[in-house]
Short mmCIF file of C-alpha atoms in Angstrom, two decimals:
data_model
loop_
_atom_site.label_atom_id
_atom_site.label_comp_id
_atom_site.label_asym_id
_atom_site.label_seq_id
_atom_site.Cartn_x
_atom_site.Cartn_y
_atom_site.Cartn_z
CA MET A 241 -55.38 -107.64 86.81
CA LYS A 242 -56.18 -111.59 87.18
CA HIS A 243 -58.83 -111.25 84.51
CA VAL A 244 -57.43 -109.50 82.04
CA SER A 245 -53.88 -112.16 82.01
CA HIS A 246 -56.66 -115.32 82.06
CA VAL A 247 -58.23 -113.05 78.77
CA THR A 248 -54.98 -112.93 78.16
CA SER A 249 -53.97 -116.18 78.33
CA TYR A 250 -57.29 -118.33 76.48
CA LEU A 251 -56.94 -115.65 73.26
CA THR A 252 -53.06 -116.17 72.69
CA ALA A 253 -54.15 -120.78 73.57
CA HIS A 254 -57.05 -120.91 70.71
CA GLU A 255 -56.70 -118.51 68.55
CA LYS A 256 -52.91 -118.21 67.95
CA ILE A 257 -52.77 -114.05 68.36
CA PRO A 258 -49.05 -113.02 69.18
CA VAL A 259 -48.19 -111.15 72.12
CA TRP A 260 -45.55 -108.03 71.59
CA SER A 261 -43.08 -107.28 74.46
CA ALA A 262 -42.04 -103.99 75.37
CA GLN A 263 -38.68 -104.57 74.39
CA GLU A 264 -39.29 -105.01 71.10
CA PHE A 265 -40.69 -101.06 70.31
CA GLU A 266 -38.25 -99.04 68.97
CA PRO A 267 -38.40 -95.92 71.63
CA ARG A 268 -39.46 -92.82 69.63
CA THR A 269 -36.27 -90.64 68.75
CA LEU A 270 -34.97 -93.82 66.54
CA GLN A 271 -38.47 -93.61 64.42
CA VAL A 272 -37.83 -89.51 63.35
CA ILE A 273 -35.59 -88.75 61.00
CA ARG A 274 -34.03 -85.66 61.16
CA VAL A 275 -34.35 -83.23 58.13
CA GLU A 276 -31.24 -80.22 58.02
CA LEU A 277 -32.38 -77.92 56.72
CA PRO A 278 -29.92 -75.09 54.88
CA ASP A 279 -29.04 -71.64 56.37
CA PHE A 280 -30.47 -69.65 53.37
CA GLN A 281 -29.68 -65.84 55.64
CA ASN A 282 -26.01 -67.58 55.97
CA GLN A 283 -25.96 -69.39 52.38
CA LYS A 284 -23.08 -67.74 50.26
CA ASP A 285 -22.29 -68.41 46.46
CA ALA A 286 -18.76 -70.30 45.73
CA SER A 287 -17.14 -67.26 44.28
CA GLU A 288 -18.06 -65.06 47.54
CA MET A 289 -16.30 -67.81 50.64
CA THR A 290 -12.89 -67.69 50.69
CA PRO A 291 -10.32 -70.84 50.06
CA GLU A 292 -10.50 -72.06 53.25
CA GLU A 293 -15.06 -71.77 53.70
CA VAL A 294 -14.65 -73.61 50.62
CA ARG A 295 -12.79 -76.60 51.67
CA SER A 296 -14.85 -76.46 55.55
CA LYS A 297 -17.87 -77.09 53.84
CA MET A 298 -16.94 -79.64 51.73
CA LYS A 299 -15.35 -81.60 54.34
CA GLU A 300 -18.60 -81.03 56.01
CA LYS A 301 -20.07 -83.12 53.42
CA GLY A 302 -17.73 -85.58 52.62
CA ILE A 303 -16.98 -84.11 48.98
CA LEU A 304 -13.06 -84.72 48.42
CA PRO A 305 -11.87 -81.00 46.88
CA PRO A 306 -11.69 -80.92 42.89
CA ARG A 307 -8.34 -80.80 40.79
CA HIS A 308 -7.38 -78.55 38.29
CA TRP A 309 -6.14 -81.78 36.23
CA VAL A 310 -6.99 -84.99 34.93
CA GLU A 311 -5.34 -87.87 36.03
CA ARG A 312 -6.29 -90.98 33.83
CA PRO A 313 -4.73 -94.23 34.83
CA PHE A 314 -2.51 -96.35 32.48
CA PHE A 315 -1.20 -99.56 31.94
CA ILE A 316 1.42 -101.33 30.56
CA SER A 317 0.96 -104.01 29.02
CA CYS A 318 4.19 -104.12 25.95
CA THR A 319 7.38 -102.60 25.29
CA GLY A 320 7.78 -100.35 22.22
CA GLY A 321 10.40 -102.30 20.91
CA ILE A 322 14.02 -104.13 21.36
CA PHE A 323 15.61 -102.90 23.68
CA GLU A 324 19.33 -104.49 22.87
CA PRO A 325 18.37 -105.81 19.23
CA TYR A 326 20.05 -109.52 19.14
CA VAL A 327 22.55 -108.54 15.69
CA PRO A 328 22.41 -112.15 13.39
CA PRO A 329 25.15 -113.53 12.00
CA GLU A 330 26.45 -113.88 8.87
CA GLY A 331 25.60 -116.53 6.78
CA ASP A 332 23.47 -118.40 9.79
CA GLY A 333 22.04 -121.20 8.61
CA LYS A 334 24.56 -122.11 6.10
CA THR A 335 27.59 -121.94 7.47
CA SER A 336 28.26 -125.19 9.79
CA ALA A 337 30.62 -125.31 12.39
CA ILE A 338 32.85 -126.79 11.46
CA THR A 339 34.07 -124.42 9.26
CA MET A 340 35.90 -121.45 9.87
CA HIS A 341 34.10 -118.71 9.42
CA GLY A 342 31.68 -120.86 12.00
CA ALA A 343 33.44 -121.73 14.41
CA LYS A 344 33.74 -118.16 15.18
CA GLN A 345 29.61 -117.51 15.08
CA ARG A 346 30.04 -120.06 17.82
CA PHE A 347 33.71 -117.54 19.67
CA GLU A 348 30.84 -114.70 19.13
CA LEU A 349 28.17 -116.33 21.47
CA LEU A 350 29.42 -117.37 24.06
CA GLU A 351 31.38 -114.06 24.94
CA LYS A 352 27.36 -112.47 24.51
CA LYS A 353 25.90 -114.92 26.23
CA SER A 354 26.58 -113.97 29.83
CA LYS A 355 23.86 -111.08 29.98
CA SER A 356 21.32 -113.40 28.35
CA MET A 357 22.45 -116.02 31.76
CA MET A 358 21.59 -113.10 33.71
CA ALA A 359 18.66 -112.25 32.34
CA ILE A 360 17.77 -115.85 32.43
CA ARG A 361 18.44 -115.95 35.98
CA LYS A 362 16.37 -112.84 36.62
CA ILE A 363 12.95 -114.65 34.60
CA LYS A 364 13.23 -117.31 37.02
CA GLY A 365 13.04 -115.38 40.15
CA PHE A 366 9.64 -114.92 39.13
CA ASP A 367 9.48 -118.60 37.35
CA GLU A 368 11.03 -121.41 39.27
CA ASP A 369 9.33 -123.79 36.61
CA PHE A 370 11.79 -122.42 33.51
CA GLU A 371 13.80 -123.90 31.28
CA THR A 372 15.41 -122.96 27.80
CA ARG A 373 15.04 -126.16 26.66
CA ASP A 374 11.33 -126.43 26.77
CA PHE A 375 10.21 -122.82 26.28
CA ALA A 376 11.54 -123.19 22.42
CA GLU A 377 9.21 -125.56 21.95
CA GLN A 378 6.74 -123.84 23.56
CA ALA A 379 7.55 -120.40 21.49
CA GLN A 380 6.95 -123.11 18.79
CA GLU A 381 3.31 -123.70 19.24
CA ILE A 382 3.20 -119.94 20.38
CA TYR A 383 4.18 -118.57 16.53
CA ILE A 384 2.25 -121.95 14.96
CA SER A 385 -0.55 -120.24 16.20
CA ALA A 386 -0.05 -116.41 16.12
CA HIS A 387 0.32 -117.07 11.53
CA THR A 388 -2.91 -120.10 11.70
CA CYS A 389 -4.93 -116.71 13.54
CA MET A 390 -3.38 -114.24 11.37
CA ALA A 391 -4.16 -116.51 8.37
CA ASN A 392 -7.53 -117.30 9.70
CA LYS A 393 -8.55 -113.20 10.70
CA ASP A 394 -9.20 -113.93 14.52
CA GLU A 395 -8.99 -110.77 15.95
CA LYS A 396 -10.09 -112.12 19.38
CA LYS A 397 -7.46 -114.90 19.83
CA ILE A 398 -4.49 -113.38 18.59
CA GLN A 399 -4.76 -111.11 21.00
CA GLU A 400 -3.33 -113.71 23.37
CA TYR A 401 -0.58 -115.15 21.42
CA VAL A 402 0.31 -111.41 19.96
CA THR A 403 1.57 -108.73 21.64
CA GLU A 404 -0.22 -104.64 21.37
CA ARG A 405 2.84 -103.76 19.51
CA ALA A 406 2.50 -106.85 16.93
CA TYR A 407 -0.90 -106.71 16.56
CA PRO A 408 -1.64 -103.65 13.65
CA GLU A 409 1.69 -105.18 12.56
CA ILE A 410 0.54 -108.86 11.77
CA LEU A 411 -3.09 -107.50 10.66
CA HIS A 412 -1.72 -105.38 8.22
CA ASN A 413 -2.62 -105.30 4.59
CA THR A 414 -5.12 -108.43 5.42
CA GLU A 415 -8.34 -107.02 4.40
CA TYR A 416 -9.86 -108.88 1.18
CA LYS A 417 -7.62 -111.10 1.01
CA THR A 418 -7.05 -115.16 1.23
CA ILE A 419 -4.23 -116.21 2.68
CA HIS A 420 -2.90 -120.49 3.27
CA TRP A 421 -0.42 -120.58 5.77
CA LYS A 422 0.60 -124.43 6.57
CA PHE A 423 3.92 -125.05 8.63
CA LEU A 424 5.30 -128.55 7.91
CA GLN A 425 8.29 -129.45 10.00
CA SER A 426 11.34 -127.76 12.20
CA LEU A 427 14.95 -127.58 9.78
CA GLU A 428 16.54 -127.32 13.50
CA PRO A 429 15.28 -127.60 16.55
CA PRO A 430 14.11 -124.15 17.66
CA ARG A 431 16.65 -122.82 20.89
CA VAL A 432 16.60 -119.54 22.47
CA VAL A 433 20.18 -117.19 21.66
CA HIS A 434 19.51 -114.36 23.53
CA ALA A 435 17.21 -112.85 26.32
CA ARG A 436 17.24 -109.45 27.87
CA CYS A 437 15.62 -108.23 30.90
CA THR A 438 14.40 -103.94 31.43
CA ASP A 439 12.17 -102.22 33.80
CA ILE A 440 10.15 -99.41 32.53
CA ILE A 441 8.73 -96.61 34.62
CA SER A 442 9.99 -98.08 37.99
CA LYS A 443 12.27 -100.83 38.66
CA ASP A 444 9.41 -103.06 40.10
CA ASN A 445 7.28 -102.71 36.73
CA ILE A 446 9.25 -106.02 34.93
CA PHE A 447 9.62 -106.92 31.19
CA GLY A 448 11.30 -109.89 29.59
CA GLN A 449 12.91 -109.93 25.99
CA ILE A 450 13.84 -113.61 24.80
CA THR A 451 15.58 -113.77 21.25
CA VAL A 452 14.45 -117.61 19.58
CA ARG A 453 15.77 -119.13 16.43
CA PHE A 454 13.67 -120.48 13.58
CA HIS A 455 14.70 -122.42 10.93
CA THR A 456 11.78 -124.13 9.47
CA GLN A 457 9.80 -125.05 6.86
CA GLN A 458 6.32 -123.83 5.42
CA VAL A 459 3.68 -123.67 2.69
CA LEU A 460 2.55 -119.35 2.31
CA ALA A 461 -0.03 -118.33 -0.57
CA VAL A 462 -2.25 -115.46 -0.78
CA TYR A 463 -4.82 -114.70 -3.12
CA ASP A 464 -6.66 -111.72 -4.09
CA ARG A 465 -10.39 -110.76 -3.71
CA PHE A 466 -10.79 -111.99 -7.11
CA GLY A 467 -8.84 -115.15 -6.00
CA ARG A 468 -5.53 -114.23 -7.83
CA LEU A 469 -2.99 -115.58 -6.49
CA MET A 470 -0.92 -112.12 -5.84
CA HIS A 471 3.03 -115.05 -3.51
CA GLY A 472 3.88 -117.47 -3.06
CA SER A 473 2.09 -120.63 -3.60
CA GLU A 474 0.31 -123.83 -2.27
CA ILE A 475 2.31 -126.43 -4.17
CA LEU A 476 5.73 -125.06 -3.06
CA ALA A 477 7.34 -125.38 0.00
CA LYS A 478 9.96 -122.92 1.16
CA ASP A 479 12.79 -122.65 3.95
CA VAL A 480 12.01 -120.02 5.88
CA LEU A 481 15.34 -119.53 8.85
CA GLU A 482 13.42 -116.36 11.37
CA TYR A 483 14.55 -114.37 14.24
CA VAL A 484 11.32 -113.92 16.60
CA VAL A 485 11.06 -111.73 19.80
CA PHE A 486 9.01 -113.35 22.93
CA GLU A 487 8.17 -110.81 25.27
CA LYS A 488 6.15 -110.81 29.48
CA HIS A 489 5.70 -108.67 31.14
CA LEU A 490 6.82 -110.55 34.07
CA SER A 491 6.39 -108.47 36.62
CA ASN A 492 2.02 -109.16 35.81
CA GLN A 493 0.60 -112.57 37.77
CA TYR A 494 -0.92 -112.56 34.93
CA GLY A 495 1.79 -112.63 31.78
CA LEU A 496 2.40 -114.63 29.15
CA TRP A 497 4.59 -114.69 26.13
CA ARG A 498 3.62 -113.50 22.98
CA VAL A 499 5.37 -112.57 20.01
CA HIS A 500 6.84 -109.10 19.79
CA GLU A 501 8.71 -108.71 17.23
CA LYS A 502 10.61 -110.42 14.09
CA ILE A 503 14.45 -109.18 13.71
CA ILE A 504 15.04 -108.76 9.60
CA PRO A 505 19.28 -109.03 9.54
CA ASP A 506 20.13 -106.65 6.60
CA TRP A 507 22.23 -109.58 4.99
CA MET A 508 19.40 -111.79 4.35
CA PRO A 509 18.15 -111.73 1.29
CA PRO A 510 14.62 -109.43 -0.47
CA LYS A 511 11.62 -111.02 0.63
CA GLU A 512 10.69 -111.79 -3.26
CA PRO A 513 8.12 -108.94 -4.76
CA VAL A 514 3.48 -109.05 -4.80
CA SER A 515 2.80 -109.64 -8.43
CA LYS A 516 -0.59 -107.29 -9.14
CA THR A 517 -2.67 -108.32 -11.33
CA TYR A 518 -5.36 -105.31 -13.36
CA VAL A 519 -8.71 -105.86 -15.52
CA VAL A 520 -7.44 -105.44 -18.76
CA VAL A 521 -10.30 -102.26 -20.26
CA GLN A 522 -10.68 -103.40 -24.36
CA GLU A 523 -12.66 -100.15 -25.87
CA VAL A 524 -15.33 -101.12 -28.45
CA GLU A 525 -15.50 -98.83 -30.90
CA THR A 526 -18.58 -97.36 -31.48
CA GLU A 527 -19.97 -95.10 -34.41
CA GLU A 528 -19.56 -91.92 -32.82
CA THR A 529 -15.83 -92.33 -32.28
CA LYS A 530 -15.26 -93.74 -36.20
CA THR A 531 -16.66 -89.65 -36.82
CA ARG A 532 -14.26 -88.21 -33.72
CA GLU A 533 -11.31 -89.70 -34.98
CA VAL A 534 -12.17 -88.96 -39.45
CA GLN A 535 -14.01 -84.96 -38.37
CA THR A 536 -9.13 -84.28 -35.66
CA THR A 537 -7.65 -86.21 -39.11
CA ALA A 538 -9.79 -83.50 -41.53
CA SER A 539 -8.58 -80.79 -39.65
CA GLU A 540 -5.16 -81.99 -39.30
CA THR A 541 -4.74 -81.74 -42.75
CA GLU A 542 -6.42 -78.24 -43.24
CA SER A 543 -4.07 -76.95 -40.69
CA ASN A 544 -1.13 -77.89 -42.49
CA GLN A 545 -1.70 -76.72 -46.14
CA PRO A 546 0.35 -73.17 -47.21
CA GLN A 547 -1.90 -70.38 -46.86
CA VAL A 548 -0.93 -68.80 -49.96
CA ALA A 549 -0.96 -64.05 -48.78
CA THR A 550 -3.89 -62.22 -51.13
CA VAL A 551 -2.08 -59.04 -52.74
#
């Protein structure tokens, strides 16, 4: 034994041969993989087995039982419309607060302000830094960026500023058209006129809607695919009074304020119709058309002559 130990020490010192200890070898039981072979004698078809047997077999294999219905998860990112829409006062933007009609409008707004204050308080419960004055400026930036994306036909970026409900409406009938839109200035500072909150499906799933009044000056010109002017003008600026509804999924941590819909009151004058252009087709007279015209005139004269009965 002493001789063997001297040899191993000599080999390890000079040839650097690793010496394995008995603890590093795994036992023979761990080197064998156990395979469960199927029992062909006691195997049954699924049709012959009872529901309890099927359940026990699936439980042994760790398989969940099949369901007779299909459940697909869905996410509600926006509402389908406006809940409790804002009713704009008639003559807004024309009557001043000094007149009798304007003072009446101010008094009606104060009466309806209690529900809006409660909704704003609920919005502040989700967003502590929310302020109506700051939000009006933020809403104007969202409004401008949404319309610039519409004019540039940026279908991906516009989803950051527009809800899924307003997305098809804002891009409707913009194909094969060139749109020039420009925001010049705001005649009156934007202000929050209406706010509401509601829950969908569950009480924890809360959505918030805020209506902002915009009185701005804009330039809009729409050209068709042939470059002909259909609507508006790039030179003339127009005063635009709009009531835009912004929506946010308050329960969602990553929710954003986006354009949801525009409120068009009944007393607002109708928009200018789009002038449609047509291609004037000039018919060129040929020899065939002349001969056809001569034949038709000859047949008409023969038919108009009186016929004499033979005796």
